[in-house]
Tab-separated table of C-alpha atoms and ligand atoms in Angstrom:
chain	number	residue	atom	x	y	z
A	27	MET	CA	209.558	170.331	254.616
A	28	ALA	CA	206.336	168.373	254.026
A	29	ALA	CA	203.631	169.996	251.895
A	30	THR	CA	201.178	170.249	254.820
A	31	ASP	CA	203.813	172.011	257.011
A	32	LEU	CA	204.477	174.385	254.167
A	33	GLU	CA	200.769	175.172	253.804
A	34	ARG	CA	200.376	175.758	257.551
A	35	PHE	CA	203.441	177.963	257.556
A	36	SER	CA	202.222	180.107	254.667
A	37	ASN	CA	198.731	180.361	256.116
A	38	GLU	CA	200.010	181.538	259.464
A	39	GLU	CA	199.333	185.162	260.205
A	40	LYS	CA	202.373	187.410	260.129
A	41	ARG	CA	202.874	189.295	263.395
A	42	ASN	CA	204.187	192.799	263.616
A	43	LEU	CA	207.033	193.161	266.081
A	44	SER	CA	208.758	196.322	267.182
A	45	LEU	CA	212.518	196.490	267.490
A	46	GLY	CA	214.169	197.326	270.788
A	47	GLY	CA	216.813	199.448	269.159
A	48	HIS	CA	218.597	200.207	265.843
A	49	VAL	CA	219.411	197.020	263.938
A	50	GLY	CA	220.658	198.475	260.695
A	51	PHE	CA	218.640	196.980	257.824
A	52	ASP	CA	217.277	200.437	257.084
A	53	SER	CA	220.491	200.849	255.128
A	54	LEU	CA	219.311	198.290	252.538
A	55	PRO	CA	218.251	200.960	249.978
A	56	ASP	CA	221.644	202.632	250.384
A	57	GLN	CA	223.359	199.281	249.903
A	58	LEU	CA	221.346	198.766	246.747
A	59	VAL	CA	222.239	202.210	245.437
A	60	SER	CA	225.885	201.718	246.255
A	61	LYS	CA	225.912	198.328	244.505
A	62	SER	CA	224.187	199.713	241.408
A	63	VAL	CA	226.547	202.668	241.246
A	64	THR	CA	229.564	200.391	241.468
A	65	GLN	CA	228.130	198.123	238.809
A	66	GLY	CA	227.244	201.007	236.494
A	67	PHE	CA	224.237	201.246	234.199
A	68	SER	CA	223.556	200.529	230.612
A	69	PHE	CA	221.054	202.296	228.408
A	70	ASN	CA	220.381	201.556	224.784
A	71	ILE	CA	218.612	203.916	222.420
A	72	LEU	CA	217.405	202.978	218.967
A	73	CYS	CA	216.983	205.900	216.551
A	74	VAL	CA	214.595	205.249	213.682
A	75	GLY	CA	213.934	207.963	211.154
A	76	GLU	CA	214.728	208.823	207.586
A	77	THR	CA	218.246	209.778	206.529
A	78	GLY	CA	219.199	213.329	207.519
A	79	ILE	CA	216.179	213.862	209.784
A	80	GLY	CA	218.433	215.017	212.642
A	81	LYS	CA	219.020	211.832	214.672
A	82	SER	CA	222.706	212.368	215.385
A	83	THR	CA	222.240	216.071	216.136
A	84	LEU	CA	219.517	215.274	218.659
A	85	MET	CA	221.656	212.620	220.393
A	86	ASN	CA	224.533	215.085	220.651
A	87	THR	CA	222.159	217.726	222.013
A	88	LEU	CA	220.544	215.332	224.525
A	89	PHE	CA	223.796	214.118	226.041
A	90	ASN	CA	225.597	217.428	225.531
A	91	THR	CA	228.550	215.810	223.844
A	92	THR	CA	229.742	214.893	220.374
A	93	PHE	CA	229.275	211.274	219.457
A	94	GLU	CA	230.880	209.845	216.361
A	95	THR	CA	228.717	210.859	213.452
A	96	GLU	CA	228.929	209.346	210.080
A	97	GLU	CA	226.499	210.670	207.522
A	98	ALA	CA	224.487	207.976	205.836
A	99	SER	CA	224.163	207.922	202.065
A	100	HIS	CA	220.760	207.779	200.459
A	101	TYR	CA	221.773	204.718	198.434
A	102	GLU	CA	221.651	201.906	200.979
A	103	SER	CA	220.022	198.873	199.352
A	104	ALA	CA	218.421	197.882	202.674
A	105	VAL	CA	218.058	199.179	206.212
A	106	ARG	CA	221.147	198.414	208.306
A	107	LEU	CA	221.487	198.692	212.081
A	108	ARG	CA	224.638	200.421	213.332
A	109	PRO	CA	225.268	200.249	217.090
A	110	ARG	CA	227.888	202.445	218.768
A	111	THR	CA	228.671	202.136	222.485
A	112	TYR	CA	230.112	204.919	224.651
A	113	ASP	CA	231.137	205.132	228.301
A	114	LEU	CA	229.765	208.271	229.910
A	115	GLN	CA	230.211	209.508	233.445
A	116	GLU	CA	228.245	212.077	235.412
A	117	SER	CA	229.266	212.628	239.061
A	118	ASN	CA	230.158	209.083	240.123
A	119	VAL	CA	227.582	207.366	237.904
A	120	HIS	CA	228.871	205.395	234.935
A	121	LEU	CA	226.577	204.914	231.977
A	122	LYS	CA	227.318	202.537	229.144
A	123	LEU	CA	225.267	204.153	226.403
A	124	THR	CA	224.585	202.421	223.116
A	125	ILE	CA	223.079	204.392	220.263
A	126	VAL	CA	221.764	202.257	217.435
A	127	ASP	CA	221.048	203.966	214.146
A	128	ALA	CA	218.704	202.460	211.565
A	129	VAL	CA	220.868	203.502	208.620
A	130	GLY	CA	219.119	203.942	205.267
A	131	PHE	CA	215.612	203.873	206.718
A	132	GLY	CA	213.072	205.107	204.169
A	133	ASP	CA	215.577	205.278	201.310
A	134	GLN	CA	214.559	202.174	199.391
A	135	ILE	CA	212.014	202.263	196.565
A	136	ASN	CA	210.313	199.187	197.978
A	137	LYS	CA	209.880	199.826	201.702
A	138	ASP	CA	207.833	196.684	202.476
A	139	GLU	CA	210.680	195.040	204.350
A	140	SER	CA	212.150	198.160	206.010
A	141	TYR	CA	210.957	197.197	209.486
A	142	ARG	CA	212.386	193.661	209.311
A	143	PRO	CA	216.087	194.380	210.069
A	144	ILE	CA	214.997	196.529	213.033
A	145	VAL	CA	212.762	193.793	214.453
A	146	GLU	CA	215.497	191.234	213.885
A	147	TYR	CA	218.055	193.397	215.667
A	148	ILE	CA	215.800	193.837	218.717
A	149	ASP	CA	215.035	190.098	218.811
A	150	THR	CA	218.721	189.211	218.524
A	151	GLN	CA	219.485	191.294	221.638
A	152	PHE	CA	216.662	189.519	223.506
A	153	GLU	CA	217.942	186.170	222.292
A	154	ASN	CA	221.482	186.942	223.483
A	155	TYR	CA	220.149	187.826	226.918
A	156	LEU	CA	217.993	184.673	227.041
A	157	GLN	CA	220.970	182.519	226.052
A	158	GLU	CA	222.973	184.092	228.870
A	159	GLU	CA	220.135	183.374	231.301
A	160	LEU	CA	219.887	179.752	230.154
A	161	LYS	CA	223.607	179.129	230.590
A	162	ILE	CA	224.608	176.867	233.475
A	163	ARG	CA	227.305	179.353	234.470
A	164	ARG	CA	225.542	182.662	234.012
A	165	SER	CA	227.296	185.944	234.432
A	166	LEU	CA	224.434	188.404	234.217
A	167	PHE	CA	226.171	190.593	236.782
A	168	ASN	CA	228.764	191.819	234.315
A	169	TYR	CA	226.849	190.956	231.155
A	170	HIS	CA	226.653	193.852	228.696
A	171	ASP	CA	222.926	194.175	228.270
A	172	THR	CA	222.301	195.294	224.700
A	173	ARG	CA	218.503	195.057	224.779
A	174	ILE	CA	216.927	198.212	223.366
A	175	HIS	CA	215.367	200.271	226.134
A	176	VAL	CA	213.777	202.937	223.987
A	177	CYS	CA	213.090	203.607	220.347
A	178	LEU	CA	213.016	207.270	219.421
A	179	TYR	CA	210.873	207.349	216.325
A	180	PHE	CA	211.654	210.476	214.284
A	181	ILE	CA	208.605	211.712	212.397
A	182	THR	CA	209.182	213.957	209.376
A	183	PRO	CA	207.592	217.385	209.975
A	184	THR	CA	205.268	217.282	206.974
A	185	GLY	CA	202.296	218.778	208.823
A	186	HIS	CA	200.044	216.304	206.991
A	187	SER	CA	199.803	212.842	208.469
A	188	LEU	CA	201.959	209.863	209.266
A	189	LYS	CA	203.352	207.922	206.333
A	190	SER	CA	202.270	204.298	206.018
A	191	LEU	CA	205.930	203.330	206.529
A	192	ASP	CA	205.802	205.017	209.966
A	193	LEU	CA	202.600	203.248	210.944
A	194	VAL	CA	203.749	199.833	209.737
A	195	THR	CA	207.136	200.141	211.426
A	196	MET	CA	205.753	201.376	214.747
A	197	LYS	CA	203.092	198.640	214.701
A	198	LYS	CA	205.749	195.978	214.171
A	199	LEU	CA	207.902	197.386	216.968
A	200	ASP	CA	205.380	198.279	219.629
A	201	SER	CA	205.337	194.875	221.352
A	202	LYS	CA	209.125	194.704	221.367
A	203	VAL	CA	210.316	198.091	222.491
A	204	ASN	CA	209.195	201.297	224.236
A	205	ILE	CA	208.426	203.731	221.434
A	206	ILE	CA	208.616	207.480	221.982
A	207	PRO	CA	207.493	209.277	218.822
A	208	ILE	CA	209.055	212.678	218.203
A	209	ILE	CA	208.499	215.255	215.511
A	210	ALA	CA	211.957	216.121	214.217
A	211	LYS	CA	213.121	219.521	212.952
A	212	ALA	CA	210.106	221.122	214.608
A	213	ASP	CA	211.472	224.575	213.733
A	214	THR	CA	210.423	223.940	210.134
A	215	ILE	CA	206.727	223.845	210.914
A	216	SER	CA	204.499	226.687	212.129
A	217	LYS	CA	202.984	226.704	215.616
A	218	SER	CA	199.357	226.214	214.545
A	219	GLU	CA	200.297	223.525	212.002
A	220	LEU	CA	202.352	221.752	214.647
A	221	HIS	CA	199.407	221.691	217.027
A	222	LYS	CA	197.143	220.140	214.384
A	223	PHE	CA	199.903	217.748	213.309
A	224	LYS	CA	200.337	216.449	216.863
A	225	ILE	CA	196.585	215.772	217.202
A	226	LYS	CA	196.522	214.063	213.812
A	227	ILE	CA	199.485	211.838	214.663
A	228	MET	CA	197.989	210.735	217.974
A	229	SER	CA	194.615	209.964	216.436
A	230	GLU	CA	196.286	207.953	213.648
A	231	LEU	CA	198.339	205.989	216.173
A	232	VAL	CA	195.212	205.205	218.175
A	233	SER	CA	193.094	204.257	215.167
A	234	ASN	CA	195.840	201.928	213.917
A	235	GLY	CA	196.272	200.334	217.328
A	236	VAL	CA	199.907	201.417	217.735
A	237	GLN	CA	200.956	201.291	221.390
A	238	ILE	CA	203.465	203.962	222.253
A	239	TYR	CA	205.283	204.247	225.573
A	240	GLN	CA	203.257	206.010	228.247
A	241	PHE	CA	205.183	207.702	231.043
A	242	PRO	CA	204.189	205.812	234.199
A	243	THR	CA	201.697	207.393	236.543
A	244	ASP	CA	201.715	204.769	239.290
A	245	ASP	CA	204.599	206.305	241.234
A	246	GLU	CA	203.249	209.249	243.205
A	247	ALA	CA	206.501	211.171	243.011
A	248	VAL	CA	206.325	211.443	239.214
A	249	ALA	CA	202.655	210.748	238.503
A	250	GLU	CA	201.702	214.359	237.979
A	251	ILE	CA	204.532	215.396	235.717
A	252	ASN	CA	204.276	212.159	233.753
A	253	SER	CA	200.548	212.494	233.124
A	254	VAL	CA	201.048	216.106	231.951
A	255	MET	CA	203.841	214.959	229.634
A	256	ASN	CA	201.770	212.086	228.239
A	257	ALA	CA	199.386	214.740	226.944
A	258	HIS	CA	202.237	216.496	225.114
A	259	LEU	CA	203.195	213.496	223.019
A	260	PRO	CA	204.585	213.404	220.384
A	261	PHE	CA	207.313	215.828	221.406
A	262	ALA	CA	208.284	218.320	218.769
A	263	VAL	CA	212.038	218.757	219.029
A	264	VAL	CA	214.823	220.853	217.620
A	265	GLY	CA	218.423	219.751	217.791
A	266	SER	CA	221.559	221.834	217.581
A	267	THR	CA	225.078	221.707	218.850
A	268	GLU	CA	225.698	225.305	217.842
A	269	GLU	CA	225.897	227.927	220.587
A	270	VAL	CA	224.344	231.349	220.010
A	271	LYS	CA	224.530	234.385	222.247
A	272	VAL	CA	221.076	235.324	223.527
A	273	GLY	CA	221.164	238.308	225.858
A	274	ASN	CA	224.396	237.771	227.664
A	275	LYS	CA	224.133	233.961	227.735
A	276	LEU	CA	225.414	231.368	225.297
A	277	VAL	CA	222.631	228.923	224.502
A	278	ARG	CA	222.254	225.998	222.125
A	279	ALA	CA	220.146	227.229	219.268
A	280	ARG	CA	219.629	227.382	215.528
A	281	GLN	CA	220.153	230.790	214.088
A	282	TYR	CA	218.120	231.991	211.103
A	283	PRO	CA	218.093	235.337	209.271
A	284	TRP	CA	214.774	236.130	210.961
A	285	GLY	CA	215.645	234.948	214.473
A	286	VAL	CA	216.966	232.299	216.805
A	287	VAL	CA	215.324	228.967	217.755
A	288	GLN	CA	216.514	228.057	221.228
A	289	VAL	CA	216.708	224.338	221.834
A	290	GLU	CA	216.115	224.586	225.568
A	291	ASN	CA	213.393	227.194	225.394
A	292	GLU	CA	210.093	225.450	226.116
A	293	SER	CA	208.103	227.984	224.150
A	294	HIS	CA	210.248	227.171	221.095
A	295	CYS	CA	210.158	223.363	221.220
A	296	ASP	CA	209.698	220.261	223.420
A	297	PHE	CA	213.392	219.369	223.688
A	298	VAL	CA	213.486	220.002	227.450
A	299	LYS	CA	210.369	217.861	227.953
A	300	LEU	CA	211.974	215.015	226.013
A	301	ARG	CA	215.227	215.246	227.981
A	302	GLU	CA	213.296	215.400	231.254
A	303	MET	CA	211.145	212.396	230.432
A	304	LEU	CA	213.776	210.265	228.720
A	305	ILE	CA	216.781	210.856	230.934
A	306	ARG	CA	215.907	212.582	234.175
A	307	VAL	CA	212.606	210.974	235.182
A	308	ASN	CA	211.895	207.742	233.357
A	309	MET	CA	215.216	206.190	232.332
A	310	GLU	CA	214.896	203.492	234.983
A	311	ASP	CA	211.272	202.828	234.089
A	312	LEU	CA	212.262	202.385	230.444
A	313	ARG	CA	214.900	199.843	231.523
A	314	GLU	CA	212.409	198.077	233.760
A	315	GLN	CA	209.631	197.984	231.141
A	316	THR	CA	212.088	196.512	228.687
A	317	HIS	CA	212.873	193.696	231.093
A	318	THR	CA	209.464	193.015	232.600
A	319	ARG	CA	207.255	193.599	229.584
A	320	HIS	CA	209.047	193.290	226.276
A	321	TYR	CA	211.761	190.811	227.190
A	322	GLU	CA	209.272	188.784	229.230
A	323	LEU	CA	207.002	188.481	226.196
A	324	TYR	CA	209.910	187.402	224.011
A	325	ARG	CA	211.090	184.904	226.626
A	326	ARG	CA	207.617	183.438	227.093
A	327	CYS	CA	207.033	182.954	223.358
A	328	LYS	CA	210.496	181.502	222.894
A	329	LEU	CA	210.204	179.039	225.769
A	330	GLU	CA	206.735	177.981	224.620
A	331	GLU	CA	208.154	177.471	221.151
A	332	MET	CA	210.827	175.261	222.731
A	333	GLY	CA	208.098	173.166	224.362
A	334	PHE	CA	208.132	174.555	227.910
A	335	LYS	CA	204.815	175.409	229.474
A	336	ASP	CA	203.480	176.314	232.887
A	337	THR	CA	200.988	173.973	234.506
A	338	ASP	CA	198.093	175.188	236.607
A	339	PRO	CA	198.767	175.447	240.344
A	340	ASP	CA	196.614	172.369	241.170
A	341	SER	CA	198.455	169.929	238.934
A	342	GLN	CA	202.010	168.662	239.123
A	343	PRO	CA	204.674	171.377	239.229
A	344	PHE	CA	206.482	172.162	236.033
A	345	SER	CA	209.341	169.761	235.521
A	346	LEU	CA	212.262	170.690	233.321
A	347	GLN	CA	213.303	167.050	233.101
A	348	GLU	CA	209.857	165.948	231.879
A	349	THR	CA	209.655	168.743	229.329
A	350	TYR	CA	213.097	167.827	228.100
A	351	GLU	CA	212.173	164.142	227.814
A	352	THR	CA	208.906	164.897	225.988
A	353	LYS	CA	210.666	167.265	223.628
A	354	ARG	CA	213.427	164.721	223.065
A	355	LYS	CA	210.908	161.996	222.253
A	356	GLU	CA	209.054	164.334	219.899
A	357	PHE	CA	212.312	165.232	218.237
A	358	LEU	CA	213.444	161.599	217.890
A	359	GLY	CA	210.012	160.646	216.504
A	360	GLU	CA	210.248	163.412	213.943
A	361	LEU	CA	213.794	162.430	213.105
A	362	GLN	CA	212.715	158.810	212.527
A	363	LYS	CA	209.816	159.945	210.368
A	364	LYS	CA	212.156	162.137	208.342
A	365	GLU	CA	214.634	159.256	207.993
A	366	GLU	CA	211.881	156.904	206.801
A	367	GLU	CA	210.674	159.543	204.323
A	368	MET	CA	214.196	160.015	203.027
A	369	ARG	CA	214.736	156.253	202.729
A	370	GLN	CA	211.479	155.887	200.800
A	371	MET	CA	212.432	158.805	198.604
A	372	PHE	CA	215.805	157.177	197.919
A	373	VAL	CA	214.214	153.806	197.031
A	374	ASN	CA	211.760	155.529	194.689
A	375	LYS	CA	214.579	157.456	193.091
A	376	VAL	CA	216.594	154.257	192.572
A	377	LYS	CA	213.551	152.553	191.060
A	378	GLU	CA	212.947	155.466	188.746
A	379	THR	CA	216.592	155.516	187.669
A	380	GLU	CA	216.529	151.733	187.126
A	381	ALA	CA	213.439	151.994	184.931
A	382	GLU	CA	215.031	154.831	182.968
A	383	LEU	CA	218.201	152.795	182.459
A	384	LYS	CA	216.233	149.758	181.309
A	385	GLU	CA	214.318	151.869	178.812
A	386	LYS	CA	217.609	153.303	177.516
A	387	GLU	CA	219.066	149.793	177.203
A	388	ARG	CA	216.024	148.619	175.246
A	389	GLU	CA	216.295	151.607	172.916
A	390	LEU	CA	219.998	150.925	172.372
A	391	HIS	CA	219.345	147.281	171.658
A	392	GLU	CA	216.696	148.163	169.079
A	393	LYS	CA	219.057	150.626	167.465
A	394	PHE	CA	221.774	147.988	167.359
A	395	GLU	CA	219.429	145.433	165.735
A	396	HIS	CA	218.352	147.987	163.164
A	397	LEU	CA	221.948	148.865	162.313
A	398	LYS	CA	222.823	145.191	162.133
A	399	ARG	CA	220.020	144.611	159.602
A	400	ILE	CA	221.174	147.539	157.471
A	401	HIS	CA	224.729	146.249	157.638
A	402	GLN	CA	223.717	142.736	156.534
A	403	GLU	CA	221.672	144.118	153.656
A	404	GLU	CA	224.599	146.196	152.496
A	405	LYS	CA	226.943	143.294	152.865
A	406	ARG	CA	224.632	141.178	150.713
A	407	LYS	CA	224.511	143.885	148.017
A	408	VAL	CA	228.310	144.235	148.021
A	409	GLU	CA	228.628	140.468	147.754
A	410	GLU	CA	226.297	140.445	144.737
A	411	LYS	CA	228.226	143.251	143.109
A	412	ARG	CA	231.444	141.404	143.728
A	413	ARG	CA	230.022	138.294	142.081
A	414	GLU	CA	228.868	140.278	139.059
A	415	LEU	CA	232.260	141.892	138.735
A	416	GLU	CA	233.975	138.545	139.007
A	417	GLU	CA	231.768	137.156	136.245
A	418	GLU	CA	232.559	140.181	134.124
A	419	MET	CA	236.247	139.716	134.801
A	420	ASN	CA	236.062	136.035	133.860
A	421	ALA	CA	234.237	136.856	130.621
A	422	PHE	CA	236.782	139.483	129.853
A	423	ASN	CA	239.645	137.111	130.557
A	424	ARG	CA	238.081	134.542	128.326
A	425	ARG	CA	237.793	137.048	125.507
A	426	LYS	CA	241.303	138.189	126.127
A	427	VAL	CA	242.655	134.648	125.830
A	428	ALA	CA	240.659	134.206	122.617
A	429	VAL	CA	242.052	137.375	121.191
A	430	GLU	CA	245.582	136.484	122.167
A	431	THR	CA	245.161	133.065	120.597
A	432	LEU	CA	243.849	134.651	117.418
A	433	GLN	CA	246.706	137.098	117.436
A	434	SER	CA	249.342	134.444	117.733
A	435	GLN	CA	247.661	132.376	115.022
A	436	SER	CA	247.528	135.281	112.662
A	437	LEU	CA	251.167	136.088	113.344
A	438	GLN	CA	252.117	132.582	112.521
A	439	ALA	CA	250.092	132.736	109.314
A	440	THR	CA	251.716	135.980	108.290
A	441	SER	CA	255.178	134.577	108.678
A	442	GLN	CA	254.248	131.581	106.492
A	443	GLN	CA	252.453	133.520	103.671
A	444	PRO	CA	254.192	136.856	103.224
A	445	LEU	CA	252.440	137.566	99.927
A	446	ARG	CA	249.020	137.588	101.502
A	447	LYS	CA	250.337	139.962	104.070
A	448	ASP	CA	248.273	142.988	103.311
A	449	LYS	CA	245.021	141.149	102.993
A	450	ASP	CA	245.445	139.190	106.206
A	451	LYS	CA	246.676	142.202	108.002
A	452	LYS	CA	243.383	143.824	107.253
A	453	ASN	CA	241.470	140.793	108.500
A	454	PHE	CA	243.631	140.573	111.550
A	455	PHE	CA	243.079	144.155	112.645
A	456	SER	CA	239.337	144.043	112.112
A	457	LEU	CA	238.779	141.617	115.082
A	458	PRO	CA	241.002	143.145	117.811
A	459	THR	CA	239.659	146.591	117.044
A	460	ALA	CA	236.246	145.372	118.075
A	461	CYS	CA	237.749	143.768	121.178
A	462	SER	CA	239.694	146.860	122.110
A	463	ILE	CA	236.451	148.708	122.538
A	464	THR	CA	235.251	146.198	125.155
A	465	SER	CA	238.508	145.794	127.081
A	466	GLY	CA	239.876	149.285	126.677
A	467	ARG	CA	243.406	147.908	126.480
A	468	TYR	CA	243.857	148.021	122.708
A	469	VAL	CA	244.699	151.359	121.276
A	470	ASN	CA	244.779	151.952	117.481
B	29	GTP	P1	221.985	210.407	208.990
B	29	GTP	O1	222.679	209.813	210.147
B	29	GTP	O2	222.888	210.715	207.837
B	29	GTP	O3	220.762	209.643	208.582
B	29	GTP	O4	221.421	211.839	209.405
B	29	GTP	P2	220.838	212.242	210.799
B	29	GTP	O5	219.440	211.809	210.878
B	29	GTP	O6	221.748	211.809	211.868
B	29	GTP	O7	220.823	213.845	210.667
B	29	GTP	P3	221.914	214.836	211.198
B	29	GTP	O8	221.850	214.966	212.671
B	29	GTP	O9	223.230	214.469	210.606
B	29	GTP	O10	221.354	216.194	210.579
B	29	GTP	C1	221.194	216.359	209.212
B	29	GTP	C2	221.018	217.849	208.926
B	29	GTP	O11	219.859	218.322	209.565
B	29	GTP	C3	222.157	218.672	209.463
B	29	GTP	O12	222.419	219.682	208.527
B	29	GTP	C4	221.633	219.282	210.730
B	29	GTP	O13	222.197	220.540	211.041
B	29	GTP	C5	220.159	219.429	210.391
B	29	GTP	N1	219.328	219.387	211.582
B	29	GTP	C6	219.476	218.593	212.635
B	29	GTP	N2	218.528	218.836	213.545
B	29	GTP	C7	217.775	219.844	213.044
B	29	GTP	C8	216.626	220.548	213.506
B	29	GTP	O14	216.106	220.309	214.587
B	29	GTP	N3	216.120	221.519	212.711
B	29	GTP	C9	216.655	221.807	211.501
B	29	GTP	N4	216.100	222.757	210.793
B	29	GTP	N5	217.706	221.157	211.030
B	29	GTP	C10	218.274	220.207	211.792
B	30	MG	MG1	223.345	210.425	211.854
């Protein structure tokens, strides 16, 4: 269809026609209900609150069942998210319920990073959904949606004010999830203190710009009850799976030596209000808000980060192909730049190493020359010594020959003149004795 035809068509006035008889499309809502019931629903609750604050007890009380409970220790080195999924059925409605516990929340000495694992977990669920949406063959129909629909934030019933950890965590989460703040173990705080505590909490949330989930007031059917309930926030709840006999009825309650706190008694606590708002009236709105507000925000930021953007209605329509090409070019350009940088870095490194090696070679050469000089000097000295020794040896040999000659002459003389024997003998021994001192070979 040409653009002008399209414009004319959309500008044409729509005419109201009446039907001659029953056609049947009034069954569309029923078809929708039937389809949804067949498909089943999923609902994911994130429980954030310090260890032992009563998270598991409240979940058991809310859904009137016993979920797996595993007590957390107070020695977790960091906050850890633990999701557990259950299949529940009420009448013919199937609910895939996931309860995610922020295990170890508030137990670390340094709590600066406590919110991070929670934010990361929520983002990961959004990312998984986005990846499924971006797939060529999507199967969102039977996709297990794990996005968090509500965060029940358990506030410790101190009666004072919110802790900075609460404010920081809620602030970090408020754009990602519907937060319903609740005061846990409300039976441990007096009525007047509770009233003041609620006002204090709300004013602190407002002054710190923390956006909590507001029950919707745009649907006439629930507008009144929702606006009344908005004024009761944060709900002060008591959880218990214990049944106590009150009158002739068994009710869920906490029994104390001085009396019984009934969970479902509205003058005792806000448990019924919470159940009404969370499950019976606004469960679908929580699911919808998650998709249209929080997930949408995540998706928009993520796609913008990836380079996609919407153009204004007057200019060319948004083209996936063009965005892809631009992004590809940008990426290739960056890759080339990085490659060039790495090449340059490599060349510089080689040059540096070469210079270092040359310097080392020069040093070695100098060392070698120095050693060579020392060696030659020593060789010269040894040579000189050798010469001196040789001269000494020659002199000694000469003396030795002289002595031997003298000896033989004197022997000859002795044999010829025996009478002068004693006298000559004396003369004879006087000379070699002197020689023996020099040579060391003659011993008297
Ligand atoms: P972890 O999962 O270990 O962090 O604990 P949790 O937050 O799930 O608390 P859990 O439900 O296990 O309850 C801890 C203790 O608090 C139990 O002894 C409960 O009986 C008690 N408790 C739970 N809810 C309430 C409540 O509303 N009031 C009071 N007074 N005690 C409660
Ligand atoms: Mg627990």
